[in-house]
Short mmCIF file of C-alpha atoms in Angstrom, two decimals:
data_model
loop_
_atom_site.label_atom_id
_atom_site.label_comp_id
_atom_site.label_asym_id
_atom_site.label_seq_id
_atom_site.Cartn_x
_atom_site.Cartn_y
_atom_site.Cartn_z
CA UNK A 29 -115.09 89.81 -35.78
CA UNK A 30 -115.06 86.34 -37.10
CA UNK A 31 -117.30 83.96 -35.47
CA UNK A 32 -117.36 80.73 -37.15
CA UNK A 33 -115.27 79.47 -40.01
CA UNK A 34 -115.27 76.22 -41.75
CA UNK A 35 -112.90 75.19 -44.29
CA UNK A 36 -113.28 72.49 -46.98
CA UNK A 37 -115.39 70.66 -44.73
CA UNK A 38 -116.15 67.05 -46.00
CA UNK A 39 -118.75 65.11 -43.83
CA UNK A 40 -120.42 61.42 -43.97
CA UNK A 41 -123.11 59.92 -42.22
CA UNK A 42 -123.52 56.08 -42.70
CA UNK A 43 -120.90 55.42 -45.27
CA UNK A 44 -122.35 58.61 -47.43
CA UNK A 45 -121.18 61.00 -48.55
CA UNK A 46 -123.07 64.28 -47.90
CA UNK A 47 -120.86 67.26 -47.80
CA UNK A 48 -118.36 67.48 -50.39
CA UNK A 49 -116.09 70.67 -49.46
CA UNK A 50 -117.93 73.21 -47.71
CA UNK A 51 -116.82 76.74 -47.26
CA UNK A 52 -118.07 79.17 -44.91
CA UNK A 53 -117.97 82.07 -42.51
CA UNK A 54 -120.12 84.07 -40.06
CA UNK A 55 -118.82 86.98 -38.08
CA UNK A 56 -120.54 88.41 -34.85
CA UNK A 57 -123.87 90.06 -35.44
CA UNK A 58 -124.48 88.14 -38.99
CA UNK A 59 -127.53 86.95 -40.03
CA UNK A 60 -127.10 84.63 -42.39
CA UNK A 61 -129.27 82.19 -44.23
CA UNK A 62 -128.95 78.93 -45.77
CA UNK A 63 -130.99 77.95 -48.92
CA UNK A 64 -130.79 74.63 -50.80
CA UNK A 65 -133.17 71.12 -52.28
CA UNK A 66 -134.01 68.44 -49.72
CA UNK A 67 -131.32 66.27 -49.18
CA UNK A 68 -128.37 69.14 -50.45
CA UNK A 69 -126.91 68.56 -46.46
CA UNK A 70 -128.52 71.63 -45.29
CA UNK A 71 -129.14 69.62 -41.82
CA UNK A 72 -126.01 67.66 -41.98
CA UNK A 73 -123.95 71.00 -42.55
CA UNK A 74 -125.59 71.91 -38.85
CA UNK A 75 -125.27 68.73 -37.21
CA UNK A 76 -121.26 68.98 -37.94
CA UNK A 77 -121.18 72.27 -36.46
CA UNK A 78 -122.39 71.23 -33.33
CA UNK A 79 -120.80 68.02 -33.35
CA UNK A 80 -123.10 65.39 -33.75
CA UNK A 81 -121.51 62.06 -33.44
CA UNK A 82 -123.49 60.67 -36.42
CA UNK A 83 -122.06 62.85 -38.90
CA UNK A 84 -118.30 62.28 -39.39
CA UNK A 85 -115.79 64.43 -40.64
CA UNK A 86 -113.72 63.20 -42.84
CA UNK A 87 -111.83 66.12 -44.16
CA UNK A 88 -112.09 70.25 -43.37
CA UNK A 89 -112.23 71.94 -40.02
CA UNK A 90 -114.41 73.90 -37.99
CA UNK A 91 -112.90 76.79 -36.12
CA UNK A 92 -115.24 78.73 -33.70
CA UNK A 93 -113.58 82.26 -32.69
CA UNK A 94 -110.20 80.99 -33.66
CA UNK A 95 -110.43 78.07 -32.07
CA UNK A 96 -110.35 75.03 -33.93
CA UNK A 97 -113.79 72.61 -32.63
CA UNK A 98 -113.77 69.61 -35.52
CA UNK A 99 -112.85 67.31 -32.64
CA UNK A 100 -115.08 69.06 -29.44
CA UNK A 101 -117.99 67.37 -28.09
CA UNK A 102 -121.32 68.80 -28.76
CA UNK A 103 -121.40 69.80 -24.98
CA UNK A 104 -117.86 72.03 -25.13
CA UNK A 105 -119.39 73.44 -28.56
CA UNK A 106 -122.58 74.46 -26.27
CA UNK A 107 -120.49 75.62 -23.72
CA UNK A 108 -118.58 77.78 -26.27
CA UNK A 109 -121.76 79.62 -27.56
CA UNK A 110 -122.48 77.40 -30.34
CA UNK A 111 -126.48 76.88 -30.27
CA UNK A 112 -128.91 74.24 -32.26
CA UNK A 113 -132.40 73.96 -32.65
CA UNK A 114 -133.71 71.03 -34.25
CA UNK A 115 -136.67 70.89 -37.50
CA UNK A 116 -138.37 67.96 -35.56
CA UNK A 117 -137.72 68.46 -31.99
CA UNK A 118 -138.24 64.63 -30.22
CA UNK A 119 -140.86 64.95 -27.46
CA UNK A 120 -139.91 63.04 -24.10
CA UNK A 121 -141.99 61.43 -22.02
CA UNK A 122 -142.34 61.94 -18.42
CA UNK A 123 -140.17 64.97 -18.56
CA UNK A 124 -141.69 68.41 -17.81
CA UNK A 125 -141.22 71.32 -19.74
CA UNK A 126 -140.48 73.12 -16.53
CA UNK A 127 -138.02 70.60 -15.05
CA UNK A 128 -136.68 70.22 -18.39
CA UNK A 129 -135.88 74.23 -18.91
CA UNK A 130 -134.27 74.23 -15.04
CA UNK A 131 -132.15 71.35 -16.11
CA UNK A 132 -130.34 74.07 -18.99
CA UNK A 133 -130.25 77.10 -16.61
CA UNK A 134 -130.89 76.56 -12.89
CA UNK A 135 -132.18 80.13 -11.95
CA UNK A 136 -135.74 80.30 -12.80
CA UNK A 137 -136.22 81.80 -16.12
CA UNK A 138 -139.51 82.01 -18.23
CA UNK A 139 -139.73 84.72 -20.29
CA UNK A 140 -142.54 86.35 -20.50
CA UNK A 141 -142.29 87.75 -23.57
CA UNK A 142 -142.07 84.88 -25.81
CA UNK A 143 -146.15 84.56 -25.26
CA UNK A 144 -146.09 81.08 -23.61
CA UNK A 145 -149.17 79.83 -22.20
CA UNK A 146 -148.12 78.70 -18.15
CA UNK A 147 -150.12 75.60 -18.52
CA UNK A 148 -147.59 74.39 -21.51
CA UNK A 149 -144.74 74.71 -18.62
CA UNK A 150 -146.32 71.15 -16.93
CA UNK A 151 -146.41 69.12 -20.09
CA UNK A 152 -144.28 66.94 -21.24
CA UNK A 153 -141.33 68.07 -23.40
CA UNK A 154 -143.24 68.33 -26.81
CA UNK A 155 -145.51 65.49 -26.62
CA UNK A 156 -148.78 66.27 -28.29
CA UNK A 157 -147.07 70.16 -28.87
CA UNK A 158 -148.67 72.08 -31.56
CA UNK A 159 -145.92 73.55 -34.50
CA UNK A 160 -146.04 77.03 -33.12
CA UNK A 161 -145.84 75.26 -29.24
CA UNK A 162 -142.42 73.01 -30.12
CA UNK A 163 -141.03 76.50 -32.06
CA UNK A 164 -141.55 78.72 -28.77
CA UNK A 165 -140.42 75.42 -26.58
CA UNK A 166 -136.74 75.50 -28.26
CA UNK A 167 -136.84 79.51 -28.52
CA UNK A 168 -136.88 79.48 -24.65
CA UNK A 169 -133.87 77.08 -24.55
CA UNK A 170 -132.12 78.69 -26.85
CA UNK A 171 -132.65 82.00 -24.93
CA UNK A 172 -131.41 80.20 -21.44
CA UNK A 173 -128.34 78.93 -23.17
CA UNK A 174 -127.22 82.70 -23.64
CA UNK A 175 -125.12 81.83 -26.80
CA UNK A 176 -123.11 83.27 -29.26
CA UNK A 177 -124.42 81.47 -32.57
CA UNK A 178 -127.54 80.03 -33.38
CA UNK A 179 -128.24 78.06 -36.00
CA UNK A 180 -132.48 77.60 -36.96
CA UNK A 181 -133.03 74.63 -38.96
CA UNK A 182 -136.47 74.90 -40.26
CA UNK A 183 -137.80 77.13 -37.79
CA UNK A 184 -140.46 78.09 -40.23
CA UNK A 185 -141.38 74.72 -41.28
CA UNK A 186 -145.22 73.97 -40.55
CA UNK A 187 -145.69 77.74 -39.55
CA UNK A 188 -148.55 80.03 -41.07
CA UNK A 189 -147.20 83.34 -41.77
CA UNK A 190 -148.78 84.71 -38.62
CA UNK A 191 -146.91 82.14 -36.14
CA UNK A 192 -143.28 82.42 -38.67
CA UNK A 193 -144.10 86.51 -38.07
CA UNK A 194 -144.07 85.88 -34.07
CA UNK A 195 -141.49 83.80 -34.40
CA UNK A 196 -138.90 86.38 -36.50
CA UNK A 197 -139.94 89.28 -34.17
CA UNK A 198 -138.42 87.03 -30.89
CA UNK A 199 -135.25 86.09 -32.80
CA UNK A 200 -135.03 89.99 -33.68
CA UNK A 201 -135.90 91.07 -30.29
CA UNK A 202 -134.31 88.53 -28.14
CA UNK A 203 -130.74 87.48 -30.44
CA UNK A 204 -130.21 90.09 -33.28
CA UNK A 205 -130.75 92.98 -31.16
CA UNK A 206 -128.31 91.67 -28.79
CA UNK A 207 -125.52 90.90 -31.32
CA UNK A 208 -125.86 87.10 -31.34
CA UNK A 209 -124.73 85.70 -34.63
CA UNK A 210 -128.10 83.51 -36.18
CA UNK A 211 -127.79 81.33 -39.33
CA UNK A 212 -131.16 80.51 -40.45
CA UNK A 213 -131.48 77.00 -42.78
CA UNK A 214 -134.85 77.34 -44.59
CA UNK A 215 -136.26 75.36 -47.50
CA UNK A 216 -139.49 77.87 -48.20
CA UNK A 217 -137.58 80.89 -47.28
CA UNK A 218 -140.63 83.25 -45.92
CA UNK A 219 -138.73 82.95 -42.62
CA UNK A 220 -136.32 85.23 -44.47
CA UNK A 221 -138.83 88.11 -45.64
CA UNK A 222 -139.06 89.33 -41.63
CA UNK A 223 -135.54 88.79 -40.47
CA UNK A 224 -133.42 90.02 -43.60
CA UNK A 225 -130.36 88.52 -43.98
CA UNK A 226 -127.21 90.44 -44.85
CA UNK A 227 -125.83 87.41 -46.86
CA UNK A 228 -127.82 83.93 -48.50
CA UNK A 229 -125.80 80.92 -49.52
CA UNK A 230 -126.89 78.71 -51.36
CA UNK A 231 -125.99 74.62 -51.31
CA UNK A 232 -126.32 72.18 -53.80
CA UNK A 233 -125.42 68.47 -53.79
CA UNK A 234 -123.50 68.85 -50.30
CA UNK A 235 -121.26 72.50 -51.94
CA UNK A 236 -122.12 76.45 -51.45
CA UNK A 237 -122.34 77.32 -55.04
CA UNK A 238 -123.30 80.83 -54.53
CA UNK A 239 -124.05 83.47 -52.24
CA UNK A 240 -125.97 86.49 -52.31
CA UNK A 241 -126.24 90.00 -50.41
CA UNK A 242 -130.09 90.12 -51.76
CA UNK A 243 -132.07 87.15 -50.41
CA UNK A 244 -135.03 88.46 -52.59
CA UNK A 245 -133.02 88.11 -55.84
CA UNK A 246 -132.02 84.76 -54.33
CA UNK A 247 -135.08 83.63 -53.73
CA UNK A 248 -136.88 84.84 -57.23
CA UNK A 249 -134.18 82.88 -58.91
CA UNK A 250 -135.12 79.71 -57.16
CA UNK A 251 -138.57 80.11 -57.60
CA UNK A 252 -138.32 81.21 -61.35
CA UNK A 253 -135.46 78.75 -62.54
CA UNK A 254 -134.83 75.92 -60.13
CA UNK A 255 -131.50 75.24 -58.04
CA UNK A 256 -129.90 74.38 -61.18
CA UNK A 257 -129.16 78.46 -61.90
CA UNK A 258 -127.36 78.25 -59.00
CA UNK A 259 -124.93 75.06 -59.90
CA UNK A 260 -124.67 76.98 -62.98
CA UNK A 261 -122.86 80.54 -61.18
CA UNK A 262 -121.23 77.91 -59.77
CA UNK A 263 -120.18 75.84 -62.26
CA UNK A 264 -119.55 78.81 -65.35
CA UNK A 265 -116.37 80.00 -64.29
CA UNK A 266 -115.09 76.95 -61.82
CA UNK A 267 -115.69 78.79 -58.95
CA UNK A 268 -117.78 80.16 -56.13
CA UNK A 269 -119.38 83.34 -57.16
CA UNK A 270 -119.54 86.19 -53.80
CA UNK A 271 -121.33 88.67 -52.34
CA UNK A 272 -123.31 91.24 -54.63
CA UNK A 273 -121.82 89.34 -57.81
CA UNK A 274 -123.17 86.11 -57.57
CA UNK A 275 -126.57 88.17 -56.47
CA UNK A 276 -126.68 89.46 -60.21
CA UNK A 277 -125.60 86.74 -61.71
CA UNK A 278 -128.70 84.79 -60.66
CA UNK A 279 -131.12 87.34 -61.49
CA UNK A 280 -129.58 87.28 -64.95
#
């Protein structure tokens, strides 16, 4: 079943111009990932989808199990199942994790399995939080929000391999396995070696210019040619190569 789909979506943020026609779509279940160079609008493409009111849409919509969202609030998008965690969580002072957590779902929730230490629980929302701590912190209130999609920007970013493993094995455990849709924006892309994608797009200058069934193809082209193999599948015939075709057209 389609979950999300976005159509020709053009979005600004401060009189830029960031995304320049994005097209995209994630049915229930998909795991999806989202490859590109600092500053393509790998973050901006989230923030729209959410509905932050810093990034303005200017042309496109968003439509969110048939529904079209382009105009919702980010707290009807929440409310919908759309879910957002953030590469650089903001830490906020004299607000306790635990209070904070009961603020999202009133029933007491912790769970157990996500490893967190009790103590972190009376801190204050990610003030003086280790990587792995602020990672686990948004996990949990992702988890409470019982959505539909989530989208992980970064969630690998500072992470050894050890703590990006952990991490994988509770989206896995706690989302995949229970047929939540998860689109995964990663700039190293060893986030994508535990959870597997079945498709990787790819975005360049603020356009998906390819996608990929194989993220290891993907991701052996990147490292072995650049992003600018990918603007080329792209750019060779005029339009957006899919699926297992623009996979071998990058390992070319």
């Amino acid at each position: 079943m389609k979950l999300l789909e976005i159509k020709n979506l053009k979005v600004e943020a401060n009189g830029e111009k960031i995304l320049k026609g994005v097209n995209l779509k994630i049915a229930a279940g998909d795991i999806q990932a989202l490859l590109g160079p600092n500053a393509s609008g790998k973050s901006t493409l989230a923030y729209a989808i959410l509905g932050h009111p810093g990034y303005k849409i200017t042309e496109g919509k968003i439509f969110f199990q048939g529904k079209d969202i382009s105009r919702l609030s980010p707290e009807k998008r929440v409310k919908l199942g759309i879910t957002l965690t953030f590469q650089n969580p903001p830490a906020i002072k004299g607000v306790k994790l635990f209070s904070f957590l009961k603020k999202i779902a009133p029933q007491k929730i912790v769970n157990k399995k996500l490893g967190l230490a009790p103590s972190l629980l009376d801190r204050e929302v990610n003030l003086d939080f280790s990587g792995g701590e602020k990672k686990i912190s948004e996990l949990l209130q992702v988890l409470l929000l019982s959505p539909k999609l989530v989208i992980f920007d970064e969630i690998d970013s500072g992470l050894d391999i050890k703590k990006t493993e952990k991490v994988a094995k509770i989206i896995k455990d706690e989302l995949i396995s229970k047929g939540v849709a998860v689109f995964i924006i990663t700039h190293s892309g060893q986030i994508l070696n535990f959870l597997k994608p079945n498709l990787t797009n790819v975005l360049v200058e603020g356009k998906i210019v390819c996608q990929g069934k194989d993220y290891r193809k993907v991701l052996e082209t990147i490292k072995k040619y650049g992003y600018e193999r990918c603007k080329k599948c792209s750019l060779s015939t005029g339009r957006r190569k899919r699926g297992s075709n623009a996979s071998s057209l990058l390992a070319n």
